[in-house]
Amino acid sequence: MTENTEVIVIGGGYAGVMAANRLTQHAGVTVTLVNPRPSFVERIRLHQLVGGTDDAVVAYADVLGRGVRLLVDTVAGIDAAARRVTLASGGTAAYDYLVYAVGSGSADPGVPGAAEFSYPVGSLEEAQRLRPVLLAAPATAAVTVVGAGPTGIETAAELAEQGRAVTLVCGGALGPYLHARGRRSVARRLAGLGVTVVEGDGTKVTAVTRNAVRLEDGRELPGEVTVWTAGFGVPDLAVRSGLSTDPVGRLLTDETLTSVDDDRIVAAGDSAAPSGLPLRMSCQAAIPLGARAADTVLSRIAGERPAPLNAVFAGQCISLGRRAGIFQFARRHDVAVGFHIAGRPGAKLKEFICQGIVKHLAGEAREPGSYGLHRVSGGSKRRELLAAAAESTGTDGVRAARLHR
């Protein structure tokens, strides 16, 4: 590593910041992080921004290493052949290696009236747009939250705890990831907060109007403020740049997180689809993926063989207002089990985890390379899935991923 190597990291979220910080452990690597905002967004606190209990931002000076150059801009296109990115500001930037960590955001609802009359909360700007709307609405205004994943549950609980009249429209099951025991615990807490939970068959939203939502079974529920949390999507940068993606738009990679098209491009976080088997969109996956992506780049620079992805999950943590929460434990391959921690201990654990995530990033900034990937060691189930994919296609996992192009 005697020659300088230019690495551009696209996206300053959990995966991008971890990757950028980790890359600075070698003096011969120059790292530029391109991000459209001047501050780091704690996406796992956006529901708190909506409720007014946190601003969900952290100064990059607190989580980004001094050796990382922050460029506040947006990448409009990637020219892989020329190893160059085009910036929205009109400039360009060259790279030797590129880390693609553009993250995820709100998906297009595809429901009549949703784009016009509902408020998504998948990004900082969306949450900031919703906050004054809630402040301006009467305390008795009916608030309808669409989507019963973690974001929907957390938003509904946060607002109900403040006395809002909240209806949570599940479009199916409440907390689909949760074990039945964990789901009952969440349902009890929501009931205690006064949240009306609408779940089961026929509860998908088919239309949104200025003051109501219409369900598949014909019911119409009042919604003076409708919050849309159903589903996430990824930016279409990879698609527009002619790179191979999965059907959702995530960059297709092999198990080392290297693009199936170009070994100078490595992906991490929600926008990565290793072997066509992407991990669950979450900061729990993003941070180790960011670390692994950085290690892959450093291995390639050193002429060494990169290590494959080897990640597992611990479970899912959901806040239920400021005074309660739940940590749903899971098997290593991300399937929920019966054990969970709820109530006040669950809230304390959730807050401990939220604070710990920022500490992980800050720790890697202070001491690049210190984040331990052993924390997410394992992954035998993933190897089984890869073997099954190879058997079904008669080829290896990378080739199976290419079939999704």
Short mmCIF file of C-alpha atoms in Angstrom, two decimals:
data_model
loop_
_atom_site.label_atom_id
_atom_site.label_comp_id
_atom_site.label_asym_id
_atom_site.label_seq_id
_atom_site.Cartn_x
_atom_site.Cartn_y
_atom_site.Cartn_z
CA MET A 1 0.00 0.00 0.00
CA THR A 2 2.76 2.43 -0.86
CA GLU A 3 0.66 4.13 -3.56
CA ASN A 4 -2.35 6.20 -2.58
CA THR A 5 -5.74 4.60 -3.22
CA GLU A 6 -8.84 6.74 -3.62
CA VAL A 7 -12.03 5.27 -2.15
CA ILE A 8 -15.41 6.93 -2.46
CA VAL A 9 -18.19 5.88 -0.10
CA ILE A 10 -21.67 6.78 -1.33
CA GLY A 11 -24.03 7.29 1.58
CA GLY A 12 -23.39 8.51 5.11
CA GLY A 13 -25.75 6.25 7.03
CA TYR A 14 -24.90 3.40 9.38
CA ALA A 15 -23.14 1.25 6.76
CA GLY A 16 -21.41 4.11 4.98
CA VAL A 17 -19.99 5.71 8.12
CA MET A 18 -18.72 2.38 9.44
CA ALA A 19 -17.08 1.59 6.11
CA ALA A 20 -15.50 5.04 5.75
CA ASN A 21 -14.10 5.00 9.28
CA ARG A 22 -12.70 1.49 8.93
CA LEU A 23 -10.99 2.26 5.63
CA THR A 24 -8.83 4.92 7.31
CA GLN A 25 -6.87 2.33 9.28
CA HIS A 26 -4.38 2.28 6.39
CA ALA A 27 -2.54 5.51 5.69
CA GLY A 28 -2.35 4.79 1.95
CA VAL A 29 -6.11 5.03 1.53
CA THR A 30 -7.86 8.37 0.97
CA VAL A 31 -11.56 8.20 1.84
CA THR A 32 -14.28 10.55 0.62
CA LEU A 33 -17.80 10.14 1.99
CA VAL A 34 -20.51 11.60 -0.25
CA ASN A 35 -23.78 12.33 1.53
CA PRO A 36 -26.62 14.76 0.76
CA ARG A 37 -26.88 16.00 4.37
CA PRO A 38 -24.28 17.66 6.62
CA SER A 39 -25.39 15.65 9.67
CA PHE A 40 -25.69 11.96 10.48
CA VAL A 41 -29.29 10.76 10.71
CA GLU A 42 -30.30 8.28 13.40
CA ARG A 43 -33.02 6.61 11.38
CA ILE A 44 -33.98 4.42 14.33
CA ARG A 45 -35.08 7.60 16.12
CA LEU A 46 -37.20 9.15 13.37
CA HIS A 47 -40.38 8.16 15.21
CA GLN A 48 -39.08 10.20 18.13
CA LEU A 49 -38.58 13.19 15.86
CA VAL A 50 -42.22 12.82 14.80
CA GLY A 51 -43.24 12.71 18.46
CA GLY A 52 -40.95 15.57 19.46
CA THR A 53 -38.77 13.60 21.88
CA ASP A 54 -35.53 13.64 19.82
CA ASP A 55 -34.17 15.44 16.74
CA ALA A 56 -32.72 12.18 15.31
CA VAL A 57 -29.47 13.78 14.14
CA VAL A 58 -25.85 13.60 15.30
CA ALA A 59 -22.99 15.81 14.17
CA TYR A 60 -20.65 13.99 11.80
CA ALA A 61 -17.78 15.27 13.94
CA ASP A 62 -19.03 12.86 16.62
CA VAL A 63 -19.12 9.71 14.47
CA LEU A 64 -16.84 10.27 11.47
CA GLY A 65 -13.09 9.80 11.57
CA ARG A 66 -10.84 12.82 11.03
CA GLY A 67 -9.25 11.09 8.08
CA VAL A 68 -12.55 10.97 6.17
CA ARG A 69 -13.40 13.83 3.83
CA LEU A 70 -17.12 14.64 3.95
CA LEU A 71 -18.55 15.88 0.66
CA VAL A 72 -22.10 17.17 1.04
CA ASP A 73 -23.55 16.30 -2.34
CA THR A 74 -25.55 13.59 -4.12
CA VAL A 75 -24.15 11.04 -6.57
CA ALA A 76 -26.25 11.25 -9.73
CA GLY A 77 -24.51 8.48 -11.65
CA ILE A 78 -21.72 5.90 -11.57
CA ASP A 79 -19.46 5.31 -14.58
CA ALA A 80 -17.90 1.99 -13.66
CA ALA A 81 -15.75 1.79 -16.78
CA ALA A 82 -14.16 5.18 -16.10
CA ARG A 83 -14.22 4.70 -12.31
CA ARG A 84 -15.90 8.01 -11.86
CA VAL A 85 -19.07 9.33 -10.24
CA THR A 86 -21.13 12.29 -11.38
CA LEU A 87 -22.36 14.64 -8.68
CA ALA A 88 -25.69 16.44 -8.57
CA SER A 89 -23.80 19.71 -8.16
CA GLY A 90 -22.34 19.18 -11.62
CA GLY A 91 -18.87 17.98 -10.74
CA THR A 92 -17.27 14.54 -10.98
CA ALA A 93 -15.00 12.51 -8.73
CA ALA A 94 -12.67 9.65 -9.61
CA TYR A 95 -12.14 6.54 -7.52
CA ASP A 96 -10.03 3.41 -7.35
CA TYR A 97 -12.69 1.65 -5.27
CA LEU A 98 -16.31 2.52 -4.59
CA VAL A 99 -18.43 1.55 -1.59
CA TYR A 100 -22.11 1.63 -2.50
CA ALA A 101 -24.04 2.33 0.72
CA VAL A 102 -26.99 4.44 -0.40
CA GLY A 103 -29.37 2.91 2.13
CA SER A 104 -33.14 2.77 1.85
CA GLY A 105 -36.16 5.00 2.22
CA SER A 106 -39.90 5.09 1.83
CA ALA A 107 -41.24 3.00 -1.03
CA ASP A 108 -43.79 4.26 -3.52
CA PRO A 109 -47.11 3.28 -1.89
CA GLY A 110 -48.80 2.60 -5.20
CA VAL A 111 -52.13 3.32 -3.50
CA PRO A 112 -54.50 5.99 -4.86
CA GLY A 113 -54.25 9.17 -2.79
CA ALA A 114 -51.37 7.95 -0.61
CA ALA A 115 -48.74 10.19 -2.18
CA GLU A 116 -51.04 13.21 -1.92
CA PHE A 117 -52.69 12.74 1.47
CA SER A 118 -50.34 10.62 3.62
CA TYR A 119 -47.03 11.37 5.30
CA PRO A 120 -44.15 8.88 5.06
CA VAL A 121 -41.44 8.82 7.73
CA GLY A 122 -38.61 6.94 6.01
CA SER A 123 -36.22 9.89 5.86
CA LEU A 124 -35.23 12.86 7.98
CA GLU A 125 -36.97 15.30 5.65
CA GLU A 126 -40.19 13.28 5.67
CA ALA A 127 -40.27 13.11 9.46
CA GLN A 128 -39.52 16.83 9.67
CA ARG A 129 -42.40 17.51 7.29
CA LEU A 130 -44.82 15.48 9.42
CA ARG A 131 -43.90 17.01 12.77
CA PRO A 132 -45.47 20.47 12.21
CA VAL A 133 -48.55 18.85 10.68
CA LEU A 134 -49.14 16.99 13.93
CA LEU A 135 -48.47 20.10 15.97
CA ALA A 136 -51.06 22.00 13.96
CA ALA A 137 -53.69 19.27 14.25
CA PRO A 138 -56.16 19.35 17.17
CA ALA A 139 -55.30 17.04 20.05
CA THR A 140 -58.48 15.08 19.25
CA ALA A 141 -57.60 14.62 15.57
CA ALA A 142 -57.74 11.02 14.35
CA VAL A 143 -54.23 9.84 13.46
CA THR A 144 -54.04 6.74 11.28
CA VAL A 145 -50.72 4.91 10.97
CA VAL A 146 -50.52 2.54 8.00
CA GLY A 147 -48.11 -0.36 8.37
CA ALA A 148 -47.43 -2.53 11.42
CA GLY A 149 -43.74 -3.21 11.10
CA PRO A 150 -41.29 -1.68 13.61
CA THR A 151 -41.63 1.86 12.23
CA GLY A 152 -45.41 1.78 12.29
CA ILE A 153 -45.59 0.29 15.77
CA GLU A 154 -43.06 2.74 17.16
CA THR A 155 -44.75 5.75 15.57
CA ALA A 156 -48.20 4.70 16.76
CA ALA A 157 -46.98 4.11 20.32
CA GLU A 158 -44.99 7.35 20.44
CA LEU A 159 -48.01 9.45 19.42
CA ALA A 160 -50.52 7.54 21.55
CA GLU A 161 -48.36 7.99 24.62
CA GLN A 162 -48.76 11.73 24.08
CA GLY A 163 -52.53 11.41 24.13
CA ARG A 164 -53.20 11.20 20.41
CA ALA A 165 -56.14 9.13 19.12
CA VAL A 166 -54.23 6.59 17.03
CA THR A 167 -55.40 3.78 14.77
CA LEU A 168 -52.78 1.32 13.53
CA VAL A 169 -53.75 -0.33 10.24
CA CYS A 170 -51.72 -3.51 9.87
CA GLY A 171 -52.59 -4.69 6.38
CA GLY A 172 -52.28 -8.19 7.80
CA ALA A 173 -50.57 -9.21 11.04
CA LEU A 174 -49.31 -6.91 13.77
CA GLY A 175 -45.50 -7.08 13.83
CA PRO A 176 -45.06 -9.88 11.25
CA TYR A 177 -41.49 -10.57 12.43
CA LEU A 178 -42.50 -11.09 16.05
CA HIS A 179 -43.07 -14.44 17.72
CA ALA A 180 -46.69 -14.96 18.83
CA ARG A 181 -45.68 -14.28 22.44
CA GLY A 182 -43.92 -11.06 21.53
CA ARG A 183 -46.88 -10.02 19.39
CA ARG A 184 -49.27 -10.46 22.30
CA SER A 185 -46.99 -8.35 24.48
CA VAL A 186 -46.92 -5.55 21.91
CA ALA A 187 -50.70 -5.74 21.47
CA ARG A 188 -51.22 -5.37 25.23
CA ARG A 189 -49.00 -2.31 25.37
CA LEU A 190 -50.71 -0.69 22.39
CA ALA A 191 -54.12 -1.40 23.93
CA GLY A 192 -52.96 0.18 27.18
CA LEU A 193 -51.98 3.30 25.23
CA GLY A 194 -55.39 3.41 23.59
CA VAL A 195 -54.23 2.46 20.10
CA THR A 196 -56.91 0.86 17.94
CA VAL A 197 -55.23 -2.00 16.08
CA VAL A 198 -56.88 -3.03 12.81
CA GLU A 199 -55.41 -6.34 11.67
CA GLY A 200 -56.26 -9.50 9.78
CA ASP A 201 -57.69 -10.20 6.35
CA GLY A 202 -59.06 -7.28 4.38
CA THR A 203 -57.05 -4.63 6.23
CA LYS A 204 -54.80 -3.55 3.38
CA VAL A 205 -55.32 0.10 2.47
CA THR A 206 -56.73 0.56 -1.02
CA ALA A 207 -57.15 4.35 -1.04
CA VAL A 208 -56.30 7.42 1.02
CA THR A 209 -58.36 10.62 1.07
CA ARG A 210 -57.83 13.88 2.88
CA ASN A 211 -59.70 12.67 5.97
CA ALA A 212 -59.87 8.88 5.74
CA VAL A 213 -58.33 5.61 4.59
CA ARG A 214 -60.28 2.94 2.74
CA LEU A 215 -59.60 -0.74 3.40
CA GLU A 216 -59.77 -3.78 1.15
CA ASP A 217 -62.83 -5.08 3.01
CA GLY A 218 -64.72 -1.86 2.27
CA ARG A 219 -64.35 -0.18 5.64
CA GLU A 220 -63.43 3.48 5.80
CA LEU A 221 -61.48 4.72 8.81
CA PRO A 222 -61.11 8.37 9.80
CA GLY A 223 -57.62 9.77 9.31
CA GLU A 224 -57.25 13.51 9.67
CA VAL A 225 -53.50 12.80 9.66
CA THR A 226 -52.40 9.63 7.87
CA VAL A 227 -48.85 8.37 8.46
CA TRP A 228 -47.50 5.89 5.89
CA THR A 229 -44.89 3.41 7.13
CA ALA A 230 -45.67 0.40 4.93
CA GLY A 231 -42.57 -0.78 3.14
CA PHE A 232 -39.15 0.52 2.22
CA GLY A 233 -37.42 0.92 -1.12
CA VAL A 234 -33.88 1.66 -2.25
CA PRO A 235 -32.59 4.46 -4.51
CA ASP A 236 -32.38 3.60 -8.19
CA LEU A 237 -28.78 4.78 -8.59
CA ALA A 238 -27.44 1.30 -9.38
CA VAL A 239 -30.18 0.68 -11.93
CA ARG A 240 -29.60 4.05 -13.63
CA SER A 241 -25.88 3.36 -13.69
CA GLY A 242 -26.32 0.08 -15.55
CA LEU A 243 -25.24 -2.16 -12.67
CA SER A 244 -26.86 -5.50 -11.88
CA THR A 245 -29.54 -5.34 -9.21
CA ASP A 246 -32.20 -7.53 -7.66
CA PRO A 247 -35.86 -6.82 -8.49
CA VAL A 248 -36.05 -4.21 -5.71
CA GLY A 249 -33.00 -2.32 -6.99
CA ARG A 250 -30.37 -3.47 -4.50
CA LEU A 251 -26.88 -3.90 -5.95
CA LEU A 252 -26.13 -7.56 -6.64
CA THR A 253 -22.88 -8.78 -5.11
CA ASP A 254 -21.09 -12.00 -4.28
CA GLU A 255 -20.56 -13.13 -0.68
CA THR A 256 -17.63 -10.72 -0.25
CA LEU A 257 -20.05 -7.85 -1.04
CA THR A 258 -18.27 -7.24 -4.35
CA SER A 259 -20.46 -6.24 -7.29
CA VAL A 260 -21.07 -9.07 -9.74
CA ASP A 261 -20.17 -6.60 -12.51
CA ASP A 262 -17.05 -4.90 -11.20
CA ASP A 263 -14.57 -5.92 -8.49
CA ARG A 264 -13.83 -2.25 -7.81
CA ILE A 265 -17.38 -1.71 -6.49
CA VAL A 266 -18.42 -3.06 -3.09
CA ALA A 267 -21.86 -2.68 -1.48
CA ALA A 268 -23.06 -2.48 2.10
CA GLY A 269 -26.26 -1.90 4.05
CA ASP A 270 -29.87 -1.92 2.89
CA SER A 271 -28.88 -1.35 -0.75
CA ALA A 272 -26.80 -4.55 -1.00
CA ALA A 273 -28.09 -7.93 -2.18
CA PRO A 274 -25.29 -10.46 -1.60
CA SER A 275 -25.86 -13.51 -3.81
CA GLY A 276 -29.42 -12.32 -4.34
CA LEU A 277 -30.16 -13.11 -0.67
CA PRO A 278 -30.23 -9.69 1.02
CA LEU A 279 -30.26 -9.37 4.78
CA ARG A 280 -33.16 -7.72 6.58
CA MET A 281 -33.08 -3.94 6.16
CA SER A 282 -31.84 -2.68 9.53
CA CYS A 283 -28.96 -0.90 11.22
CA GLN A 284 -28.28 -4.27 12.90
CA ALA A 285 -27.21 -5.54 9.49
CA ALA A 286 -25.86 -2.27 8.10
CA ILE A 287 -23.02 -1.75 10.58
CA PRO A 288 -21.36 -5.18 10.18
CA LEU A 289 -21.97 -5.01 6.43
CA GLY A 290 -20.18 -1.66 6.37
CA ALA A 291 -17.25 -3.15 8.26
CA ARG A 292 -17.15 -6.17 5.96
CA ALA A 293 -17.27 -3.96 2.86
CA ALA A 294 -14.30 -1.95 4.11
CA ASP A 295 -12.36 -5.13 4.85
CA THR A 296 -13.10 -6.41 1.34
CA VAL A 297 -11.70 -3.23 -0.21
CA LEU A 298 -8.59 -3.34 1.98
CA SER A 299 -8.04 -7.01 1.13
CA ARG A 300 -8.25 -6.30 -2.58
CA ILE A 301 -5.82 -3.39 -2.28
CA ALA A 302 -3.40 -5.70 -0.46
CA GLY A 303 -3.79 -8.39 -3.12
CA GLU A 304 -5.43 -10.75 -0.64
CA ARG A 305 -8.58 -12.82 -0.96
CA PRO A 306 -11.52 -11.09 0.81
CA ALA A 307 -13.41 -12.98 3.48
CA PRO A 308 -17.04 -13.88 2.75
CA LEU A 309 -20.07 -12.45 4.49
CA ASN A 310 -20.71 -14.17 7.80
CA ALA A 311 -23.57 -12.37 9.54
CA VAL A 312 -26.34 -13.32 11.92
CA PHE A 313 -29.08 -11.45 13.76
CA ALA A 314 -29.84 -11.18 17.47
CA GLY A 315 -33.51 -10.23 17.03
CA GLN A 316 -35.55 -7.07 16.76
CA CYS A 317 -35.89 -4.20 19.22
CA ILE A 318 -39.00 -1.97 19.16
CA SER A 319 -39.77 1.02 21.35
CA LEU A 320 -43.36 1.35 22.58
CA GLY A 321 -43.26 4.94 23.71
CA ARG A 322 -40.73 6.30 26.19
CA ARG A 323 -41.75 3.99 29.02
CA ALA A 324 -41.92 0.56 27.38
CA GLY A 325 -40.37 -1.50 24.63
CA ILE A 326 -39.66 -5.04 23.51
CA PHE A 327 -36.55 -6.93 22.50
CA GLN A 328 -37.62 -9.93 20.45
CA PHE A 329 -34.86 -12.52 20.46
CA ALA A 330 -34.21 -14.60 17.36
CA ARG A 331 -32.28 -17.57 16.10
CA ARG A 332 -28.99 -16.81 14.41
CA HIS A 333 -30.64 -16.89 10.96
CA ASP A 334 -33.19 -14.20 11.91
CA VAL A 335 -36.26 -16.21 12.92
CA ALA A 336 -37.98 -15.01 16.11
CA VAL A 337 -38.17 -17.27 19.15
CA GLY A 338 -40.52 -17.26 22.13
CA PHE A 339 -38.22 -15.35 24.48
CA HIS A 340 -38.47 -11.57 24.67
CA ILE A 341 -37.86 -8.72 27.10
CA ALA A 342 -40.78 -6.31 27.41
CA GLY A 343 -42.05 -3.36 29.45
CA ARG A 344 -39.71 -0.93 31.15
CA PRO A 345 -36.68 -3.26 30.84
CA GLY A 346 -37.43 -3.47 27.10
CA ALA A 347 -37.42 0.33 26.86
CA LYS A 348 -34.10 0.57 28.68
CA LEU A 349 -32.58 -2.10 26.45
CA LYS A 350 -33.82 -0.35 23.32
CA GLU A 351 -32.28 2.95 24.44
CA PHE A 352 -29.04 1.20 25.39
CA ILE A 353 -28.88 -0.29 21.89
CA CYS A 354 -29.63 3.05 20.20
CA GLN A 355 -26.86 4.74 22.15
CA GLY A 356 -24.54 1.79 21.55
CA ILE A 357 -24.90 2.04 17.79
CA VAL A 358 -23.58 5.61 17.81
CA LYS A 359 -20.80 4.52 20.17
CA HIS A 360 -19.78 1.76 17.73
CA LEU A 361 -19.44 4.31 14.94
CA ALA A 362 -17.60 6.78 17.17
CA GLY A 363 -15.31 4.02 18.41
CA GLU A 364 -14.37 3.04 14.87
CA ALA A 365 -13.73 6.72 14.11
CA ARG A 366 -11.29 7.00 17.01
CA GLU A 367 -9.63 3.64 16.42
CA PRO A 368 -10.18 2.35 12.86
CA GLY A 369 -10.37 -1.42 12.72
CA SER A 370 -11.51 -1.80 16.32
CA TYR A 371 -15.08 -2.89 15.55
CA GLY A 372 -15.20 -6.66 16.05
CA LEU A 373 -16.89 -8.63 13.30
CA HIS A 374 -16.85 -11.58 15.69
CA ARG A 375 -19.94 -10.00 17.21
CA VAL A 376 -21.86 -11.25 14.20
CA SER A 377 -20.00 -14.50 13.56
CA GLY A 378 -21.90 -17.54 12.39
CA GLY A 379 -24.24 -17.99 9.46
CA SER A 380 -24.57 -21.73 8.78
CA LYS A 381 -28.20 -21.21 7.71
CA ARG A 382 -27.08 -18.72 5.05
CA ARG A 383 -24.64 -21.27 3.71
CA GLU A 384 -27.52 -23.74 3.46
CA LEU A 385 -29.58 -21.20 1.51
CA LEU A 386 -26.68 -20.53 -0.84
CA ALA A 387 -26.19 -24.23 -1.42
CA ALA A 388 -29.90 -24.62 -2.16
CA ALA A 389 -29.76 -21.73 -4.63
CA ALA A 390 -26.75 -23.26 -6.34
CA GLU A 391 -28.47 -26.64 -6.58
CA SER A 392 -31.67 -25.15 -8.01
CA THR A 393 -29.78 -23.23 -10.72
CA GLY A 394 -27.03 -25.74 -11.33
CA THR A 395 -24.37 -23.13 -10.63
CA ASP A 396 -22.71 -21.20 -7.84
CA GLY A 397 -24.19 -18.47 -5.64
CA VAL A 398 -22.67 -15.61 -7.63
CA ARG A 399 -24.14 -16.97 -10.85
CA ALA A 400 -27.48 -17.37 -9.07
CA ALA A 401 -27.28 -13.71 -8.17
CA ARG A 402 -26.56 -12.75 -11.77
CA LEU A 403 -29.81 -14.42 -12.82
CA HIS A 404 -31.71 -11.63 -11.04
CA ARG A 405 -30.28 -8.98 -13.33
#
